[in-house]
């Protein structure tokens, strides 16, 4: 691949927080092309961002139209797209109000601030999150992330976070104290290895929080927007949280994040307590509205369930007699292939044969294909994997 000039400029001027492998220059649906014109099936979808695929025509049209009309106004003024998107998110989930920002980490920061502000008068401030969770790279979101390797070198970390074991209700109950304000959880841990939440655990969290008089916040940054077969991952279970955080798939590739609150906590944050210069711009909300259109019009939640079940079944069949294979797990089209050895080498082989995936939690190959991926594209991907 002839990317040396690009690589040289990148290494000279871009901070080395990532190690890009090669240059992607075009995308359409599930396919992307590199600078040499080679096509890849993108079963990572920008790490769960492109749920409606690369450059979906409806999203592109909405963004182009809005960009030519009005891209940005501050939140000191109304813009027609922001309340329209807030209404659709609210009516599809908790029935309360929405705060807009630009990313998943920011959405979780907003949730943490709301929780702290809500608990302040009661003397409550601590938040229980889970080991092997992931909530973002900003300091507070990082402190909520129950993976010590991400904390190294950033001490002292913000205080006020306790870590329970995912899918272990007793470990959560043991940490609840008079200082506890909330529990923060993912319904399926993504960075933690694509680990689905047990229904008894998640439904039990709601009861624990109710009994303790504290809030329950679900991080839907990766599980939201149809990824698990429901618009929001918690909807597969028999409970309703007080708060959810959303980002990634909401903008179809355009940066946007949101905190959605149930009615009883919708007015906790008042003018002066929180804000975002770029949160909820006309352009970002136009993208979000278009993504919701596509998810609804193309019935992508149902497709995520059916295609996810098929993909997981075929992976299990392909690897049944492979010594390095442990299991296939996941929710909808959030799929983890678990090996008993480091997954990075296998991910590298997939890439060489035209299939993009990602190694996570050391031994897990994470697949996050667009929900629009066709049957033929799944078969092509499975042939590469089998080879």
Short mmCIF file of C-alpha atoms in Angstrom, two decimals:
data_model
loop_
_atom_site.label_atom_id
_atom_site.label_comp_id
_atom_site.label_asym_id
_atom_site.label_seq_id
_atom_site.Cartn_x
_atom_site.Cartn_y
_atom_site.Cartn_z
CA UNK A 1 0.00 0.00 0.00
CA UNK A 2 1.39 3.35 -1.02
CA UNK A 3 0.63 5.41 2.09
CA UNK A 4 4.16 6.37 3.17
CA UNK A 5 3.73 10.14 2.59
CA UNK A 6 0.47 10.10 4.53
CA UNK A 7 2.00 8.01 7.30
CA UNK A 8 5.00 10.31 7.54
CA UNK A 9 2.84 13.43 7.82
CA UNK A 10 0.57 11.72 10.32
CA UNK A 11 3.47 10.67 12.52
CA UNK A 12 4.97 14.17 12.37
CA UNK A 13 1.84 16.16 13.22
CA UNK A 14 -0.79 13.90 14.85
CA UNK A 15 -0.41 12.86 18.50
CA UNK A 16 0.29 9.10 18.68
CA UNK A 17 -2.81 8.08 20.63
CA UNK A 18 -3.68 5.56 17.89
CA UNK A 19 -1.68 3.39 15.48
CA UNK A 20 -3.53 3.52 12.13
CA UNK A 21 -2.89 0.51 9.92
CA UNK A 22 -3.67 1.98 6.49
CA UNK A 23 -5.71 4.66 4.77
CA UNK A 24 -9.42 4.30 4.04
CA UNK A 25 -10.70 6.72 1.44
CA UNK A 26 -14.29 5.72 0.63
CA UNK A 27 -17.22 3.87 2.15
CA UNK A 28 -20.61 2.64 0.99
CA UNK A 29 -22.90 0.43 3.04
CA UNK A 30 -20.77 -2.33 4.55
CA UNK A 31 -17.81 -1.80 2.21
CA UNK A 32 -14.80 0.50 2.50
CA UNK A 33 -11.91 1.02 0.09
CA UNK A 34 -8.28 1.81 0.84
CA UNK A 35 -6.00 4.19 -1.02
CA UNK A 36 -4.98 1.40 -3.40
CA UNK A 37 -8.59 0.68 -4.34
CA UNK A 38 -8.89 -2.58 -2.38
CA UNK A 39 -12.33 -3.32 -0.92
CA UNK A 40 -12.92 -4.52 2.64
CA UNK A 41 -16.05 -5.64 4.45
CA UNK A 42 -16.26 -3.40 7.50
CA UNK A 43 -17.48 -5.59 10.35
CA UNK A 44 -16.33 -3.00 12.86
CA UNK A 45 -18.40 -0.07 11.53
CA UNK A 46 -16.20 2.63 13.02
CA UNK A 47 -16.35 0.79 16.39
CA UNK A 48 -20.13 0.58 16.42
CA UNK A 49 -20.82 4.00 14.92
CA UNK A 50 -22.08 3.18 11.44
CA UNK A 51 -25.16 1.16 12.39
CA UNK A 52 -26.91 2.30 9.20
CA UNK A 53 -23.78 1.71 7.12
CA UNK A 54 -21.27 4.01 5.48
CA UNK A 55 -22.75 7.06 3.77
CA UNK A 56 -26.38 5.99 3.89
CA UNK A 57 -28.12 8.12 1.21
CA UNK A 58 -30.82 9.39 3.58
CA UNK A 59 -28.27 10.49 6.19
CA UNK A 60 -25.98 12.05 3.56
CA UNK A 61 -28.90 13.97 2.06
CA UNK A 62 -30.05 15.25 5.46
CA UNK A 63 -26.55 16.41 6.42
CA UNK A 64 -25.92 18.07 3.05
CA UNK A 65 -29.26 19.86 3.13
CA UNK A 66 -28.77 21.10 6.69
CA UNK A 67 -25.14 22.12 6.10
CA UNK A 68 -26.26 24.41 3.30
CA UNK A 69 -28.93 26.00 5.51
CA UNK A 70 -27.59 26.34 9.08
CA UNK A 71 -24.77 24.36 10.69
CA UNK A 72 -24.41 25.89 14.13
CA UNK A 73 -26.15 28.15 16.59
CA UNK A 74 -25.36 28.19 20.29
CA UNK A 75 -27.78 26.83 22.84
CA UNK A 76 -28.72 30.41 23.66
CA UNK A 77 -31.15 30.07 20.75
CA UNK A 78 -33.69 27.49 19.60
CA UNK A 79 -33.05 25.35 16.55
CA UNK A 80 -35.85 23.25 15.12
CA UNK A 81 -33.94 19.97 14.93
CA UNK A 82 -32.90 19.75 18.59
CA UNK A 83 -36.34 19.42 20.21
CA UNK A 84 -37.48 17.23 17.32
CA UNK A 85 -34.68 14.74 17.99
CA UNK A 86 -35.14 15.00 21.76
CA UNK A 87 -38.83 14.17 21.37
CA UNK A 88 -38.13 11.07 19.31
CA UNK A 89 -35.45 9.80 21.69
CA UNK A 90 -37.65 10.46 24.71
CA UNK A 91 -40.76 8.84 23.27
CA UNK A 92 -38.71 5.81 22.22
CA UNK A 93 -37.23 5.35 25.70
CA UNK A 94 -37.73 6.99 29.11
CA UNK A 95 -40.35 9.64 28.36
CA UNK A 96 -38.38 12.49 29.91
CA UNK A 97 -35.91 15.10 28.64
CA UNK A 98 -32.59 15.04 26.76
CA UNK A 99 -29.24 16.79 27.09
CA UNK A 100 -27.15 16.83 23.91
CA UNK A 101 -23.37 16.70 23.63
CA UNK A 102 -20.82 15.30 21.17
CA UNK A 103 -19.63 11.87 22.28
CA UNK A 104 -20.19 8.91 24.55
CA UNK A 105 -17.66 10.11 27.11
CA UNK A 106 -19.41 13.48 27.27
CA UNK A 107 -22.79 11.81 27.65
CA UNK A 108 -21.44 9.80 30.58
CA UNK A 109 -19.86 12.94 32.07
CA UNK A 110 -23.29 14.59 31.89
CA UNK A 111 -24.83 11.58 33.62
CA UNK A 112 -22.20 11.66 36.36
CA UNK A 113 -22.81 15.37 36.95
CA UNK A 114 -26.58 14.90 37.04
CA UNK A 115 -26.19 12.03 39.52
CA UNK A 116 -23.86 14.08 41.73
CA UNK A 117 -26.15 17.12 41.62
CA UNK A 118 -29.22 14.98 42.35
CA UNK A 119 -27.51 13.31 45.30
CA UNK A 120 -25.87 16.42 46.74
CA UNK A 121 -28.71 17.47 49.05
CA UNK A 122 -28.97 13.91 50.36
CA UNK A 123 -25.25 13.63 51.00
CA UNK A 124 -24.92 11.00 48.29
CA UNK A 125 -22.19 11.14 45.68
CA UNK A 126 -20.65 7.70 45.08
CA UNK A 127 -21.36 5.74 41.90
CA UNK A 128 -21.10 1.97 41.60
CA UNK A 129 -19.87 0.79 38.18
CA UNK A 130 -18.65 -2.62 37.05
CA UNK A 131 -15.28 -4.29 36.66
CA UNK A 132 -14.33 -4.63 32.97
CA UNK A 133 -16.70 -1.80 32.07
CA UNK A 134 -15.85 1.06 29.73
CA UNK A 135 -17.40 4.52 29.90
CA UNK A 136 -15.00 6.84 28.08
CA UNK A 137 -11.61 8.55 28.10
CA UNK A 138 -12.29 11.77 30.00
CA UNK A 139 -11.13 11.68 33.62
CA UNK A 140 -14.48 11.11 35.31
CA UNK A 141 -15.68 8.64 32.67
CA UNK A 142 -12.31 6.92 32.95
CA UNK A 143 -12.65 6.76 36.73
CA UNK A 144 -16.04 5.09 36.22
CA UNK A 145 -14.38 2.54 33.92
CA UNK A 146 -13.59 -0.56 35.94
CA UNK A 147 -10.37 -1.48 34.13
CA UNK A 148 -7.22 -0.48 36.07
CA UNK A 149 -4.99 -0.63 32.97
CA UNK A 150 -6.73 2.48 31.63
CA UNK A 151 -6.05 4.36 34.89
CA UNK A 152 -2.28 3.89 34.88
CA UNK A 153 -0.35 7.15 34.70
CA UNK A 154 -3.38 9.37 35.31
CA UNK A 155 -3.35 9.28 39.10
CA UNK A 156 -4.84 10.67 41.18
CA UNK A 157 -8.10 9.57 39.59
CA UNK A 158 -11.33 11.43 40.45
CA UNK A 159 -12.83 9.91 43.58
CA UNK A 160 -16.32 8.60 44.24
CA UNK A 161 -16.43 5.37 42.23
CA UNK A 162 -16.79 1.80 43.49
CA UNK A 163 -16.48 -1.32 41.32
CA UNK A 164 -18.77 -4.32 41.57
CA UNK A 165 -18.54 -7.51 39.53
CA UNK A 166 -20.67 -7.57 36.39
CA UNK A 167 -23.48 -10.15 36.57
CA UNK A 168 -22.97 -10.52 40.34
CA UNK A 169 -25.86 -8.86 42.14
CA UNK A 170 -24.51 -9.61 45.60
CA UNK A 171 -21.31 -7.69 44.84
CA UNK A 172 -23.37 -4.60 43.97
CA UNK A 173 -25.53 -4.90 47.05
CA UNK A 174 -22.44 -5.16 49.24
CA UNK A 175 -21.17 -1.80 47.97
CA UNK A 176 -24.37 0.21 48.45
CA UNK A 177 -23.99 2.64 51.34
CA UNK A 178 -25.55 5.87 52.58
CA UNK A 179 -23.09 7.68 50.27
CA UNK A 180 -24.20 5.83 47.11
CA UNK A 181 -26.10 7.91 44.55
CA UNK A 182 -26.34 5.57 41.57
CA UNK A 183 -25.36 2.41 39.75
CA UNK A 184 -23.86 2.76 36.24
CA UNK A 185 -23.91 -0.31 33.99
CA UNK A 186 -23.74 -1.51 30.37
CA UNK A 187 -26.32 -4.14 29.41
CA UNK A 188 -23.63 -5.80 27.29
CA UNK A 189 -20.01 -4.97 28.03
CA UNK A 190 -18.26 -4.10 24.76
CA UNK A 191 -14.65 -3.25 25.58
CA UNK A 192 -14.89 -5.78 28.39
CA UNK A 193 -15.19 -8.63 25.88
CA UNK A 194 -18.76 -8.55 24.48
CA UNK A 195 -20.29 -9.95 27.68
CA UNK A 196 -24.12 -9.84 27.82
CA UNK A 197 -25.83 -8.94 31.06
CA UNK A 198 -27.72 -11.70 32.80
CA UNK A 199 -31.46 -10.86 33.05
CA UNK A 200 -31.56 -11.75 36.74
CA UNK A 201 -28.67 -9.38 37.37
CA UNK A 202 -29.99 -6.42 35.38
CA UNK A 203 -33.58 -6.76 36.56
CA UNK A 204 -32.27 -7.16 40.08
CA UNK A 205 -30.28 -3.93 39.83
CA UNK A 206 -33.53 -2.02 39.38
CA UNK A 207 -34.91 -3.53 42.58
CA UNK A 208 -31.70 -2.83 44.50
CA UNK A 209 -31.69 0.81 43.36
CA UNK A 210 -35.36 1.25 44.22
CA UNK A 211 -34.88 -0.24 47.68
CA UNK A 212 -31.87 2.01 48.32
CA UNK A 213 -33.51 5.10 46.84
CA UNK A 214 -30.74 5.61 44.26
CA UNK A 215 -30.58 6.04 40.49
CA UNK A 216 -29.85 3.47 37.80
CA UNK A 217 -28.00 4.68 34.69
CA UNK A 218 -27.45 2.48 31.63
CA UNK A 219 -24.56 3.29 29.28
CA UNK A 220 -26.08 2.67 25.83
CA UNK A 221 -23.21 4.24 23.90
CA UNK A 222 -22.41 0.99 22.10
CA UNK A 223 -25.59 -1.03 22.69
CA UNK A 224 -27.98 1.70 21.58
CA UNK A 225 -29.47 2.58 18.20
CA UNK A 226 -30.55 -0.94 17.29
CA UNK A 227 -27.22 -2.67 17.78
CA UNK A 228 -28.54 -5.42 20.08
CA UNK A 229 -31.86 -5.89 18.27
CA UNK A 230 -33.72 -3.21 20.23
CA UNK A 231 -33.43 0.53 19.82
CA UNK A 232 -31.83 0.54 23.28
CA UNK A 233 -30.26 -2.52 24.84
CA UNK A 234 -32.14 -2.28 28.14
CA UNK A 235 -35.39 -2.85 26.25
CA UNK A 236 -34.55 -6.55 25.95
CA UNK A 237 -34.94 -6.82 29.72
CA UNK A 238 -37.72 -6.32 32.24
CA UNK A 239 -36.62 -3.02 33.77
CA UNK A 240 -36.46 0.68 33.01
CA UNK A 241 -33.48 2.82 34.05
CA UNK A 242 -33.60 6.41 35.29
CA UNK A 243 -30.94 7.57 32.83
CA UNK A 244 -29.42 6.32 29.57
CA UNK A 245 -26.42 7.65 27.66
CA UNK A 246 -26.29 7.44 23.86
CA UNK A 247 -23.72 8.28 21.17
CA UNK A 248 -21.85 6.24 18.50
CA UNK A 249 -24.68 5.02 16.22
CA UNK A 250 -26.90 8.06 16.85
CA UNK A 251 -25.23 10.27 14.24
CA UNK A 252 -24.51 7.77 11.49
CA UNK A 253 -20.90 8.96 11.45
CA UNK A 254 -21.53 12.55 12.58
CA UNK A 255 -20.42 13.24 16.19
CA UNK A 256 -23.34 13.45 18.63
CA UNK A 257 -24.05 12.22 22.13
CA UNK A 258 -27.06 12.43 24.42
CA UNK A 259 -28.16 11.88 28.00
CA UNK A 260 -31.81 10.83 28.22
CA UNK A 261 -33.49 11.20 31.62
CA UNK A 262 -36.76 9.85 32.98
CA UNK A 263 -39.34 12.49 33.97
CA UNK A 264 -38.53 12.45 37.70
CA UNK A 265 -34.90 13.48 37.05
CA UNK A 266 -35.37 15.49 33.85
CA UNK A 267 -35.10 18.89 35.55
CA UNK A 268 -32.18 18.20 37.91
CA UNK A 269 -29.71 20.13 35.76
CA UNK A 270 -30.66 23.79 35.49
CA UNK A 271 -29.06 26.77 33.68
CA UNK A 272 -25.47 27.14 34.78
CA UNK A 273 -25.03 23.57 36.03
CA UNK A 274 -23.94 22.02 32.73
CA UNK A 275 -23.57 22.90 29.06
CA UNK A 276 -21.97 22.17 25.69
CA UNK A 277 -21.09 24.66 22.97
CA UNK A 278 -21.54 22.11 20.20
CA UNK A 279 -24.23 19.98 21.86
CA UNK A 280 -27.36 19.56 19.77
CA UNK A 281 -26.45 21.69 16.77
CA UNK A 282 -28.84 21.78 13.81
CA UNK A 283 -26.38 19.68 11.80
CA UNK A 284 -25.80 17.01 14.44
CA UNK A 285 -29.52 16.67 15.14
CA UNK A 286 -30.33 16.47 11.43
CA UNK A 287 -28.01 13.47 11.26
CA UNK A 288 -29.65 11.91 14.33
CA UNK A 289 -33.14 12.37 12.95
CA UNK A 290 -32.11 10.79 9.65
CA UNK A 291 -30.54 7.80 11.43
CA UNK A 292 -33.76 7.19 13.37
CA UNK A 293 -35.68 7.36 10.09
CA UNK A 294 -33.49 4.64 8.58
CA UNK A 295 -33.66 2.40 11.65
CA UNK A 296 -37.45 2.61 11.64
CA UNK A 297 -38.07 2.52 7.88
CA UNK A 298 -35.73 -0.42 7.24
CA UNK A 299 -36.76 -2.31 10.41
CA UNK A 300 -33.12 -2.59 11.44
CA UNK A 301 -33.80 -3.71 15.01
CA UNK A 302 -35.56 -6.85 13.76
CA UNK A 303 -32.77 -7.44 11.23
CA UNK A 304 -30.15 -7.11 13.97
CA UNK A 305 -31.89 -9.85 15.93
CA UNK A 306 -32.35 -12.28 13.05
CA UNK A 307 -29.01 -11.69 11.33
CA UNK A 308 -27.18 -11.61 14.63
CA UNK A 309 -28.62 -15.00 15.58
CA UNK A 310 -27.62 -16.44 12.20
CA UNK A 311 -24.11 -14.97 12.33
CA UNK A 312 -23.50 -16.31 15.84
CA UNK A 313 -24.83 -19.75 14.85
CA UNK A 314 -22.56 -19.95 11.79
CA UNK A 315 -19.51 -18.79 13.76
CA UNK A 316 -20.17 -21.51 16.32
CA UNK A 317 -20.42 -24.12 13.55
CA UNK A 318 -17.24 -22.94 11.82
CA UNK A 319 -15.18 -23.01 15.01
CA UNK A 320 -16.71 -26.13 16.59
CA UNK A 321 -13.59 -28.25 15.99
CA UNK A 322 -10.97 -25.51 16.36
CA UNK A 323 -8.78 -26.02 19.42
CA UNK A 324 -8.35 -22.29 20.01
CA UNK A 325 -12.12 -21.70 20.18
CA UNK A 326 -13.97 -21.04 23.46
CA UNK A 327 -17.41 -19.64 22.59
CA UNK A 328 -19.47 -17.15 20.62
CA UNK A 329 -21.46 -14.63 22.65
CA UNK A 330 -23.22 -11.34 22.19
CA UNK A 331 -26.49 -9.53 21.64
CA UNK A 332 -27.94 -8.95 18.17
CA UNK A 333 -25.15 -7.72 15.93
CA UNK A 334 -22.78 -7.08 18.82
CA UNK A 335 -20.84 -10.33 18.58
CA UNK A 336 -17.76 -11.68 20.32
CA UNK A 337 -15.74 -14.67 19.12
CA UNK A 338 -13.85 -15.84 22.21
CA UNK A 339 -10.53 -17.64 21.75
CA UNK A 340 -8.15 -19.19 24.26
CA UNK A 341 -5.22 -17.25 22.83
CA UNK A 342 -4.61 -13.57 21.91
CA UNK A 343 -7.06 -12.51 19.20
CA UNK A 344 -4.86 -9.88 17.51
CA UNK A 345 -3.16 -12.33 15.13
CA UNK A 346 -6.47 -13.68 13.88
CA UNK A 347 -7.82 -10.14 13.42
CA UNK A 348 -4.71 -9.38 11.35
CA UNK A 349 -5.38 -12.41 9.14
CA UNK A 350 -8.98 -11.32 8.62
CA UNK A 351 -7.75 -7.89 7.56
CA UNK A 352 -5.34 -9.39 5.03
CA UNK A 353 -8.26 -11.28 3.48
CA UNK A 354 -10.56 -8.24 3.34
CA UNK A 355 -12.56 -8.33 6.58
CA UNK A 356 -12.25 -5.65 9.27
CA UNK A 357 -12.85 -6.63 12.92
CA UNK A 358 -11.23 -5.74 16.25
CA UNK A 359 -9.51 -7.61 19.06
CA UNK A 360 -10.76 -6.68 22.52
CA UNK A 361 -10.23 -7.93 26.08
CA UNK A 362 -7.16 -9.78 24.81
CA UNK A 363 -8.76 -12.94 23.48
CA UNK A 364 -12.03 -11.73 21.92
CA UNK A 365 -12.66 -10.88 18.27
CA UNK A 366 -15.38 -8.22 18.26
CA UNK A 367 -17.73 -7.98 15.26
CA UNK A 368 -19.97 -4.90 14.92
CA UNK A 369 -21.23 -4.99 11.32
CA UNK A 370 -23.67 -2.36 10.07
CA UNK A 371 -27.26 -3.38 10.72
CA UNK A 372 -27.83 -2.89 6.98
CA UNK A 373 -25.36 -5.67 6.04
CA UNK A 374 -26.89 -7.91 3.37
CA UNK A 375 -27.18 -11.70 3.46
CA UNK A 376 -24.62 -11.91 0.68
CA UNK A 377 -22.16 -9.78 2.64
CA UNK A 378 -22.57 -12.00 5.70
CA UNK A 379 -21.82 -15.04 3.55
CA UNK A 380 -18.73 -13.36 2.11
CA UNK A 381 -17.53 -12.53 5.62
CA UNK A 382 -18.18 -16.07 6.86
CA UNK A 383 -16.19 -17.52 3.95
CA UNK A 384 -13.22 -15.31 4.89
CA UNK A 385 -13.51 -16.35 8.55
CA UNK A 386 -13.78 -20.04 7.60
CA UNK A 387 -10.75 -19.78 5.32
#
